[in-house]
Coordinates of C-alpha atoms and ligand atoms in Angstrom, one line a residue:
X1 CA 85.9 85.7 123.0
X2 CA 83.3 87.8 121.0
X3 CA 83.7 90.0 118.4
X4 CA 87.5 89.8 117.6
X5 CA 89.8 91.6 115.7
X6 CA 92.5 94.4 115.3
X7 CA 92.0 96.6 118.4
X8 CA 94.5 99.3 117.6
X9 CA 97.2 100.1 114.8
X10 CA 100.1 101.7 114.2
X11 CA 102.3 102.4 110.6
X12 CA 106.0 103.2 110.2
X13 CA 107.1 104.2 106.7
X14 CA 110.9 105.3 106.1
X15 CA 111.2 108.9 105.7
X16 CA 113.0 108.9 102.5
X17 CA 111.3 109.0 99.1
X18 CA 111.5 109.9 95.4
X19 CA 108.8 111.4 93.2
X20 CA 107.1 109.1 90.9
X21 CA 107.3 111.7 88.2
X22 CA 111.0 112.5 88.8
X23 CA 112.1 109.0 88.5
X24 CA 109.9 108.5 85.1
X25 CA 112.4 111.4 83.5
X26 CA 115.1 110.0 85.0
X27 CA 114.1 106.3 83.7
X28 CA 113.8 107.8 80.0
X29 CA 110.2 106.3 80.4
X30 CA 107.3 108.1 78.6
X31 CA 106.0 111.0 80.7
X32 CA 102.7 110.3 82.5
X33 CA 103.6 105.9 83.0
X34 CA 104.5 105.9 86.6
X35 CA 101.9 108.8 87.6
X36 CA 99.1 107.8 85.6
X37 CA 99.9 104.6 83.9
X38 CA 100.6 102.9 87.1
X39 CA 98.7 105.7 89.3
X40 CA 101.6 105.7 91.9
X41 CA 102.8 109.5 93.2
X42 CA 105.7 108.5 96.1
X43 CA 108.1 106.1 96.2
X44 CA 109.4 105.1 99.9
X45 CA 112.7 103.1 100.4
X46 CA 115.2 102.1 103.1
X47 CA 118.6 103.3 103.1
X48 CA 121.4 101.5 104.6
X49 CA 120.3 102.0 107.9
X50 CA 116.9 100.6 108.0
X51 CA 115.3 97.3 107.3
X52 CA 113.0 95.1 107.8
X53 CA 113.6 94.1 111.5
X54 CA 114.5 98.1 112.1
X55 CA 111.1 98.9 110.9
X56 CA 109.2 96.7 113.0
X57 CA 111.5 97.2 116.3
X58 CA 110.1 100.8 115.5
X59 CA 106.4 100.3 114.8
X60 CA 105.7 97.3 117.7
X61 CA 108.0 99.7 120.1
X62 CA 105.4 102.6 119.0
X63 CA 102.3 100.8 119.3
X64 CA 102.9 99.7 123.1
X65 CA 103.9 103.3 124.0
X66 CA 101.0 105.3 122.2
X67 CA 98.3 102.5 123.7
X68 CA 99.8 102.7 126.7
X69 CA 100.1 98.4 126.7
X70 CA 102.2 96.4 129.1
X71 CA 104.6 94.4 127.1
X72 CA 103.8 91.3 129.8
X73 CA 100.2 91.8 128.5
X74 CA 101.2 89.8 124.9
X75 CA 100.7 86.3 124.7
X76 CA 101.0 85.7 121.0
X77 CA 103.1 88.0 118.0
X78 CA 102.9 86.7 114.7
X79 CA 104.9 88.3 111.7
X80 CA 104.2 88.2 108.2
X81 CA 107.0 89.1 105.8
X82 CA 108.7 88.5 102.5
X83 CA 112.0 89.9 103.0
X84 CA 114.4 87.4 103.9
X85 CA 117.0 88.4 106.2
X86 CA 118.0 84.4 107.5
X87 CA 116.7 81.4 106.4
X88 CA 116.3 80.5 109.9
X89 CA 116.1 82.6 112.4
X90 CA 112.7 84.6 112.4
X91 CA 112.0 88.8 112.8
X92 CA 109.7 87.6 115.7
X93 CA 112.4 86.6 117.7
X94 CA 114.6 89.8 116.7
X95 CA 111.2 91.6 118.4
X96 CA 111.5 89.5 121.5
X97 CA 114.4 92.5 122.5
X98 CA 111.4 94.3 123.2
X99 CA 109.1 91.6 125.4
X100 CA 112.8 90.5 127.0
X101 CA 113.6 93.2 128.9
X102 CA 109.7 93.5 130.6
X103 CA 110.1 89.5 132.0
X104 CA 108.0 88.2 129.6
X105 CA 109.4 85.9 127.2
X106 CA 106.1 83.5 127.1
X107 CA 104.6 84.5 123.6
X108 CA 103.4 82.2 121.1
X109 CA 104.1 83.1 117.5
X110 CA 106.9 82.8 114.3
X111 CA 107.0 84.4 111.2
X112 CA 105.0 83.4 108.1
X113 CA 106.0 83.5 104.1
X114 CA 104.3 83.6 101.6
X115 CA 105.2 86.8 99.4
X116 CA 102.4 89.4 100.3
X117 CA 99.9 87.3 102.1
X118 CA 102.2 86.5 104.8
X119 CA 100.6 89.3 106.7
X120 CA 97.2 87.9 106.4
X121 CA 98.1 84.3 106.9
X122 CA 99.9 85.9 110.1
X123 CA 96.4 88.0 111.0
X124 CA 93.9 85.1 110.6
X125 CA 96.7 83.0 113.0
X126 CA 96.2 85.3 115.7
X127 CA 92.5 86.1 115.1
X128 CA 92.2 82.2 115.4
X129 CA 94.4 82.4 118.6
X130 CA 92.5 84.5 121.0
X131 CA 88.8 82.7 119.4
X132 CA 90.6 79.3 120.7
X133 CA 90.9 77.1 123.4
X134 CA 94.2 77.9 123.7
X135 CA 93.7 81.6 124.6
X136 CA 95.0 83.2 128.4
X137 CA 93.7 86.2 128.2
X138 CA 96.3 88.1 126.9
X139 CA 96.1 90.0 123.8
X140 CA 98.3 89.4 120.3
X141 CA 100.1 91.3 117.7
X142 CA 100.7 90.7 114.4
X143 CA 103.3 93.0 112.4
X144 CA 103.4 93.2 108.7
X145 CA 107.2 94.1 107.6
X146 CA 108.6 94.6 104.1
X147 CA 111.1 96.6 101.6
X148 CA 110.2 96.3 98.3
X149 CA 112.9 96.3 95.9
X150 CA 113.2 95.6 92.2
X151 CA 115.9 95.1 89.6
X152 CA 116.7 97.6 87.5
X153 CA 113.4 98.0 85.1
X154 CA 109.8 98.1 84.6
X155 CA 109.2 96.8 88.0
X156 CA 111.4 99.4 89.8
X157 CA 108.9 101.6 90.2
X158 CA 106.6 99.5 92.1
X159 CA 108.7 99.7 94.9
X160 CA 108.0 100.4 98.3
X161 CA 108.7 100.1 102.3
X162 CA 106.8 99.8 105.6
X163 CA 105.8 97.9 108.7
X164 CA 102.8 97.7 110.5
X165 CA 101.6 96.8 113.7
X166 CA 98.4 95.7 114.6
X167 CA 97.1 94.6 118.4
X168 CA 94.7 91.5 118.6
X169 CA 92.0 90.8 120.7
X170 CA 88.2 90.3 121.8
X171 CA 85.3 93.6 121.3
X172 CA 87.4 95.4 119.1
X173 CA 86.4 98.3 117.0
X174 CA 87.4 96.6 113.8
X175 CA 86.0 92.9 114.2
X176 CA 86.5 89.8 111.9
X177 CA 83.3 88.6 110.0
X178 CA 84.7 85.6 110.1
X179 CA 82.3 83.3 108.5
X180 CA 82.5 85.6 105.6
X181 CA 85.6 84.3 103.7
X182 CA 86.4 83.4 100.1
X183 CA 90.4 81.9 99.3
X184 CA 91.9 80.6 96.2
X185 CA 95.2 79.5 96.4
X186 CA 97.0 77.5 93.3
X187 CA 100.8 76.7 92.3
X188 CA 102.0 79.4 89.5
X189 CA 105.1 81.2 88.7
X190 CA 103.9 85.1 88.5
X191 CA 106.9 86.7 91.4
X192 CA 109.1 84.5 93.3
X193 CA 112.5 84.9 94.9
X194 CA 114.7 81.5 94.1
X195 CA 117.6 83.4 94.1
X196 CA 118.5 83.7 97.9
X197 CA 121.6 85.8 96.8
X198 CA 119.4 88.9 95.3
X199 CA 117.0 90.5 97.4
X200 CA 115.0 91.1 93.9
X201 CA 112.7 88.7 92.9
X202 CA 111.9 86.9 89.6
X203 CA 109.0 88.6 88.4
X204 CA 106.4 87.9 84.8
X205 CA 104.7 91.2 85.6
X206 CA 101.7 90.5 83.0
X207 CA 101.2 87.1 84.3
X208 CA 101.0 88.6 88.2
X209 CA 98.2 90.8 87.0
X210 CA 96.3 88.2 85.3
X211 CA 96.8 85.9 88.4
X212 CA 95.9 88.8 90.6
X213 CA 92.6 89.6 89.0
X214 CA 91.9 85.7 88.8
X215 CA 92.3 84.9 91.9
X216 CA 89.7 87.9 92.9
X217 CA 87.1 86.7 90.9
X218 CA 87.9 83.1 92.4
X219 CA 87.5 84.8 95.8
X220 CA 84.9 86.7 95.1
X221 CA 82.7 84.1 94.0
X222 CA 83.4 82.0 96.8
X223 CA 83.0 84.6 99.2
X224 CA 79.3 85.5 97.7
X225 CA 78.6 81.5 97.6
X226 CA 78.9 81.4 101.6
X227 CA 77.2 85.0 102.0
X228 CA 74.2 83.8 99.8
X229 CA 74.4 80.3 102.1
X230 CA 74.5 82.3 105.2
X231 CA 72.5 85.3 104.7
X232 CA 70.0 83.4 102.4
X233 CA 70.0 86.3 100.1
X234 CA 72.2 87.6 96.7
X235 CA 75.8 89.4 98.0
X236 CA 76.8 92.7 95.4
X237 CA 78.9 95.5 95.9
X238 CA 76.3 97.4 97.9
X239 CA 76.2 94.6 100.5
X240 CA 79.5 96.3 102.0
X241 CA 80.7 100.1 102.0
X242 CA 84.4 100.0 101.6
X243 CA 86.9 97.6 99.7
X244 CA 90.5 97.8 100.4
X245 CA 92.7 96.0 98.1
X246 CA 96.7 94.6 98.0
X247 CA 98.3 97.7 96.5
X248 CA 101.3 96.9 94.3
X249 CA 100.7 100.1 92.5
X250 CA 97.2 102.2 92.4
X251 CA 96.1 100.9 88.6
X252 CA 95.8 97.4 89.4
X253 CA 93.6 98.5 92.1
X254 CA 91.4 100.2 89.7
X255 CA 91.4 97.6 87.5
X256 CA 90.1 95.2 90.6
X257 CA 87.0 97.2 91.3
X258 CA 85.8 97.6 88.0
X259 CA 86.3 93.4 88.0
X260 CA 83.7 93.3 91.2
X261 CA 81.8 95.5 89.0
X262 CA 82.1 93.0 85.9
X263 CA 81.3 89.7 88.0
X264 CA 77.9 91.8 90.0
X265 CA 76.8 92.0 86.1
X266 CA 77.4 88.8 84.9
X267 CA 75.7 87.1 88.2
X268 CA 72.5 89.7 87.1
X269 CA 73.0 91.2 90.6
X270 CA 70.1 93.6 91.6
X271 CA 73.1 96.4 92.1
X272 CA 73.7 97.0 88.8
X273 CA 71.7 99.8 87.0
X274 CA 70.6 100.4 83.8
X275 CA 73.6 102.3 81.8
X276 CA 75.9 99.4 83.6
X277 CA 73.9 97.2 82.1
X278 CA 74.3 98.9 78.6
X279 CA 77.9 99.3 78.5
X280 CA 79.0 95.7 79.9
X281 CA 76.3 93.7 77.6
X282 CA 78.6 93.9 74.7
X283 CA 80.9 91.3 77.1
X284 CA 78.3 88.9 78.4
X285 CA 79.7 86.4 76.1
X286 CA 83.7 86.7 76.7
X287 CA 84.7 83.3 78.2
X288 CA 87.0 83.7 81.1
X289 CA 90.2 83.9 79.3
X290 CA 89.4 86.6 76.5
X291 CA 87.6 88.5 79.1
X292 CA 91.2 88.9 81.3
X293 CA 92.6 90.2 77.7
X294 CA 90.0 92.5 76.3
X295 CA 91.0 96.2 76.6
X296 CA 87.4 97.5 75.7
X297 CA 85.8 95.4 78.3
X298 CA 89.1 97.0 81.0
X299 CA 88.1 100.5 79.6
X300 CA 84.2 99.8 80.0
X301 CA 84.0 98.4 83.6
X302 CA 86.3 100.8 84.8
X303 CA 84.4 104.0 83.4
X304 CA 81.0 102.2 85.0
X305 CA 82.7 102.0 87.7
X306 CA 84.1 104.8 88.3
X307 CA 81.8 107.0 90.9
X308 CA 81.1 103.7 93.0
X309 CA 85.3 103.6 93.2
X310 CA 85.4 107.2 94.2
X311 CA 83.3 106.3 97.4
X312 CA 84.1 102.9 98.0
X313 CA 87.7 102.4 97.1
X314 CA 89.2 105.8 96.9
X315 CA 89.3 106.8 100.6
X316 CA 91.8 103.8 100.7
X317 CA 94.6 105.1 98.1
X318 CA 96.1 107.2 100.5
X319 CA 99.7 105.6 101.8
X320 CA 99.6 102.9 98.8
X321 CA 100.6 106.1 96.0
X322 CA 102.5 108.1 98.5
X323 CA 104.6 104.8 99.7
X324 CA 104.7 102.2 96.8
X325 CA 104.0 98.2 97.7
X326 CA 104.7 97.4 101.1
X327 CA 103.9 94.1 100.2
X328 CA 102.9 92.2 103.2
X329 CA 101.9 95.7 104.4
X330 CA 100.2 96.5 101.6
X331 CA 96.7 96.1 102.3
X332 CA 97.0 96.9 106.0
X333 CA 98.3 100.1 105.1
X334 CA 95.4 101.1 102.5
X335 CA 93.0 100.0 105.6
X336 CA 95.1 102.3 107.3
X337 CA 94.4 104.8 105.2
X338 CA 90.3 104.6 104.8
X339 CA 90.6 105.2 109.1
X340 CA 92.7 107.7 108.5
X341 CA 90.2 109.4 105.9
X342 CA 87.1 108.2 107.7
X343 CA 87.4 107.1 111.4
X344 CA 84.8 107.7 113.5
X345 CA 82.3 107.6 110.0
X346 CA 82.9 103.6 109.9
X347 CA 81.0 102.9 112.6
X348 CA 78.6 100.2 111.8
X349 CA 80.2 99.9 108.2
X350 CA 81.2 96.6 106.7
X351 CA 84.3 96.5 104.5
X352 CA 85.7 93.5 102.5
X353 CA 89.6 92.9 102.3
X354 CA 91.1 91.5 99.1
X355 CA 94.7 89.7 100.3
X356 CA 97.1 88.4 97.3
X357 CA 100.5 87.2 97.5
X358 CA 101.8 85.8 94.3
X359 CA 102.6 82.4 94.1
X360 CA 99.9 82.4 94.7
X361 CA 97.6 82.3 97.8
X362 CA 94.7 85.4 98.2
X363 CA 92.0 85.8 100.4
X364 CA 88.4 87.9 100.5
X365 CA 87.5 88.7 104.0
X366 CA 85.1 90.8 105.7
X367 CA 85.3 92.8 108.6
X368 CA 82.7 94.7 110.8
X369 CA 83.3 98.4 112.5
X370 CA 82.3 100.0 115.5
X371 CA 83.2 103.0 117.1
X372 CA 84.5 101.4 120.3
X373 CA 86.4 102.4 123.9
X374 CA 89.1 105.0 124.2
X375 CA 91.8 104.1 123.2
X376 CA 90.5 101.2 121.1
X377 CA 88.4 103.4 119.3
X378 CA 88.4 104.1 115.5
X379 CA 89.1 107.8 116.1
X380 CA 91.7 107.2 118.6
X381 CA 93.3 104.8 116.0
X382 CA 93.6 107.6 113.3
X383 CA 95.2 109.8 115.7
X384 CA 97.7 107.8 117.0
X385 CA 98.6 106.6 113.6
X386 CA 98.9 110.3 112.3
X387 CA 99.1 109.9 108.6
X388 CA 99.5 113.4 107.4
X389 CA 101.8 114.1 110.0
X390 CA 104.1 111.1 108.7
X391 CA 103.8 112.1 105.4
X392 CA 104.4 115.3 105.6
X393 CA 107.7 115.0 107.8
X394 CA 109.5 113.1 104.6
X395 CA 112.7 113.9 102.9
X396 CA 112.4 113.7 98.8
X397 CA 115.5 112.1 97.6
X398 CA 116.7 112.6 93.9
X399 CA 116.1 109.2 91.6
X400 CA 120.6 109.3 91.3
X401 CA 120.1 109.0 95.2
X402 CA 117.6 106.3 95.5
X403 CA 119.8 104.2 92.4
X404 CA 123.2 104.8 94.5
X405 CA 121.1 103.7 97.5
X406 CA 120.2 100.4 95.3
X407 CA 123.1 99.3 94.6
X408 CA 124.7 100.2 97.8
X409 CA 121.8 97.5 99.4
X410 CA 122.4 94.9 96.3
X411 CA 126.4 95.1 98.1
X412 CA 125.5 94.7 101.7
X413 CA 122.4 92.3 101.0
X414 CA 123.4 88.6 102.6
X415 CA 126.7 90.5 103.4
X416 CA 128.4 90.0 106.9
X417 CA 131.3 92.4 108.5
X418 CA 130.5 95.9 108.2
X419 CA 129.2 98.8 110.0
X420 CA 126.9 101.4 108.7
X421 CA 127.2 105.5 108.7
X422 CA 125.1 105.0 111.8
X423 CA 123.3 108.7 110.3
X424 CA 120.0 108.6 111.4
X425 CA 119.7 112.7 111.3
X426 CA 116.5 112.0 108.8
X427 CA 115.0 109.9 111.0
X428 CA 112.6 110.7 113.7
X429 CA 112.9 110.3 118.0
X430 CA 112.6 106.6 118.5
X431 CA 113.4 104.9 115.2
X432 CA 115.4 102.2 115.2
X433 CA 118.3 101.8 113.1
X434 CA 121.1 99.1 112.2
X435 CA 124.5 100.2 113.1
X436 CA 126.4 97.2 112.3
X437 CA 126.9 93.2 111.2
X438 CA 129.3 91.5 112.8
X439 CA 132.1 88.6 111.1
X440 CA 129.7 86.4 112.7
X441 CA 126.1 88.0 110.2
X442 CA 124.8 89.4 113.9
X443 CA 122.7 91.9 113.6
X444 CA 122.7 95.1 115.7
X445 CA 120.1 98.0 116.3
X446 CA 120.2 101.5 118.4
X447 CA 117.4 103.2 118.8
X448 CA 117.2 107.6 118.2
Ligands
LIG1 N1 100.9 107.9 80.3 C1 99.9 107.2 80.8 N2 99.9 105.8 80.9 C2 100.9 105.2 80.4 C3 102.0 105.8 79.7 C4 102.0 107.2 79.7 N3 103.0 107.9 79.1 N4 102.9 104.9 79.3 C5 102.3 103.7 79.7 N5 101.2 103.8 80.3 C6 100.3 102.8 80.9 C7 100.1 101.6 80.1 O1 99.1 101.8 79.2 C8 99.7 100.6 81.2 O2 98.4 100.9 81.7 P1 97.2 99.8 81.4 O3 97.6 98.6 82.1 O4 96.0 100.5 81.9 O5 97.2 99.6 79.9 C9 100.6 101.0 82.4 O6 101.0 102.3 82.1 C10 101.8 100.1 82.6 O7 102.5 100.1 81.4 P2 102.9 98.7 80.7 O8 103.8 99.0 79.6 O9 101.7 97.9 80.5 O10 103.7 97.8 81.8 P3 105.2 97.8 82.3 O11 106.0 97.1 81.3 O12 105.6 99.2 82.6 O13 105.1 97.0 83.6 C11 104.2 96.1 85.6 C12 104.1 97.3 84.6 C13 103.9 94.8 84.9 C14 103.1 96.4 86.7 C15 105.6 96.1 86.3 O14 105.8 97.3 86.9 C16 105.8 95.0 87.2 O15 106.2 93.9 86.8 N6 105.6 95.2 88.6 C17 105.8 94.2 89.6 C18 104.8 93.1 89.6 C19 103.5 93.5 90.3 O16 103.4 94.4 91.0 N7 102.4 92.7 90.0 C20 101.1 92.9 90.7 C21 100.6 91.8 91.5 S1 101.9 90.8 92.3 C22 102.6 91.8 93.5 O17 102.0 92.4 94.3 C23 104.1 91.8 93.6

């Protein structure tokens, strides 16, 4: 199989949300932190009658119907998620429901974990699937599922919810480079969950970012080691025209361009000009460590930066402020966003993927667009996903709402013999939605 990759996409958000700048007054936290200190706008949560199976009933459900796909025409579904719902039986086989009923119950696949790589891990899986010898033909899917809850905090507002779904298979419009790769995976303690009580994780929120940034650097020089090998010439940030990063709120993001920007000019790449050359001198001589802690050289790279982010990384920021972290979802749903922006204009583009899920595993990987054939085309894709449309039908929740709706969740998380208010008036035709758990922790779903 030639040219393979993610042939057609869909997103499902929840429709309920607060405002970023409402819940900074309602924190007590200084005006202007979760708007421009962490760059976030939205907010998007589940309430008691969605989660992370509900989601991805809705968005795999969606995806067959808009493409028009035979459910007997899946051979392989891989999930990635980091919501724990049982420690043993996977969302795949809670999405079978769906393949079940059609006669076809032969498809390959389980969930994988790894916080918010477990998407990616779950991607490259099928990717690798259909370029194998084990391929028949058929075509995958991979869904990316998560809710994103915190404590009570300063990670609260990096919250976030959504699922994606992505079909797999050979000449597709967005295809895998896949010799172009750079990983760096390592054993830290920066966000984990060890307490399988608590939905919320354990999180050292400086020491994520610093792991986060290092292990982009680590990936990025690995990644431009095999380009150079390959291509027999230097890689910079001109070699590709879009860079969609993991989103856990839109600063960090910022911060991981101008790092690009920083590692181009300390490898003398031809890319960087003059005035770049100017400002970043001053920091030639960090070593590795002070250079993750110095504020001026943050401040530098990032005002250099700035009018390559505004056309290579900005077109991506779309869903990431208006939802929050999605987490496994996360990166899939700022690609999202650049089709949705840009569609058809990607033909022939290359864009590089940054993948990081704490822990900590990451990935740089490259993919390749073309415009391809209704309905696996790039503007097909957009359409169907219908971003604006989504965002505009939401309903704005007050912060006391999304708090009550918080604790209500901490109550029913892991919780077994109860049904919910079954309301789903907020939700739109064809959403999925638990209506109860039975003495037994058996989950059930109706669909609007
Ligand atoms: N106006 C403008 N900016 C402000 C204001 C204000 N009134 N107040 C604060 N800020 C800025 C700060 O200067 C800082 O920006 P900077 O980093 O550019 O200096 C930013 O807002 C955040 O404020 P801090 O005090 O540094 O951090 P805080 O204690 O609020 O925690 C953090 C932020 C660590 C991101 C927290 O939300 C967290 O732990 N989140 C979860 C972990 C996470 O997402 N890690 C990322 C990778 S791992 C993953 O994906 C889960």
């Amino acid at each position: 199989a030639k040219n393979v990759g993610i042939l057609a996409m869909e997103i499902y958000f929840p429709p309920t949300f607060v405002q970023q700048e409402a819940l900074e007054a309602h924190d007590g936290a200084s005006k202007g932190k979760y708007t421009i200190g962490l760059g976030q706008d939205c907010l998007a949560f589940c309430t008691e009658v969605e989660d992370v199976i509900s989601m991805s009933l809705t968005v795999v459900t969606s995806l067959l119907e808009k493409y028009q796909i035979d459910p007997k025409q899946i051979g392989r579904l891989d999930v990635g998620s980091e919501t724990v719902i049982d420690k043993s039986k996977s969302i795949k086989t809670f999405l079978m429901q769906i393949f079940e009923k059609c006669g076809n119950t032969d498809i390959e696949g389980v969930d994988s974990t790894n916080a918010c790589y477990g998407g990616t891990a779950a991607l490259f899986n099928c990717v690798n699937w259909v370029e194998s010898s084990s391929w028949d033909g058929r075509y995958g899917i991979v869904v990316c599922t998560d809710s994103a809850v915190y404590a009570e905090g300063p990670a609260r507002p990096t919250g976030g919810a959504a699922a994606i779904a992505m079909l797999i298979g050979p000449d597709a419009p967005i295809a895998f480079e896949s010799k172009l790769r750079g990983s760096h995976m390592s054993h830290v303690y920066d966000f984990y969950k060890p307490n399988l009580a608590s939905e919320y994780p354990v999180v050292d929120g400086k020491l994520s970012q610093t792991c986060y940034l290092f292990a982009l650097d680590t990936c990025y020089k690995y990644f431009c080691h095999k380009y150079e090998k390959l291509e027999g010439k230097q890689f910079s940030l001109s070699d590709a025209d879009y860079f969609v990063f993991h989103s856990p709120y839109n600063k960090l993001v910022q911060k991981s361009f101008a790092r690009l920007l920083f590692n181009d000019f300390m490898r003398n790449a031809s890319s960087i000009d003059d005035i770049a050359k100017e400002k970043l001198g001053p920091f030639s001589s960090l070593t590795g460590d002070e250079s993750y802690q110095s504020r001026d050289l943050e401040k530098a790279s990032q005002q250099v930066s700035k009018p390559l982010y505004d056309a290579k990384v900005q077109p991506t920021t779309l869903i990431p402020k208006q939802v929050g972290n999605m987490y496994t979802a996360s990166l899939y749903a700022a690609f999202a966003s650049l089709l949705h922006n840009k569609n058809s204009g990607l033909a022939g583009k290359r864009v590089l993927l940054f993948s990081y899920g704490s822990g900590l595993t990451a990935t740089l990987f490259s993919l390749r667009l073309h415009e391809g054939q209704h309905p696996f085309s790039l503007s097909n894709i957009a359409t169907v996903m219908d971003v604006a449309g989504k965002l505009k039908s939401r309903h704005e929740f007050p912060p006391e709402k999304f708090v009550e709706t918080m604790k209500l969740m901490e109550h029913r998380y892991g919780a077994n013999d109860f049904v919910t208010s079954k309301d789903c008036s907020l939700l739109s035709p064809g959403t999925y939605y638990l209506t109860e758990v039975d003495s037994k922790y058996r989950r059930f779903y109706a669909k609007k």
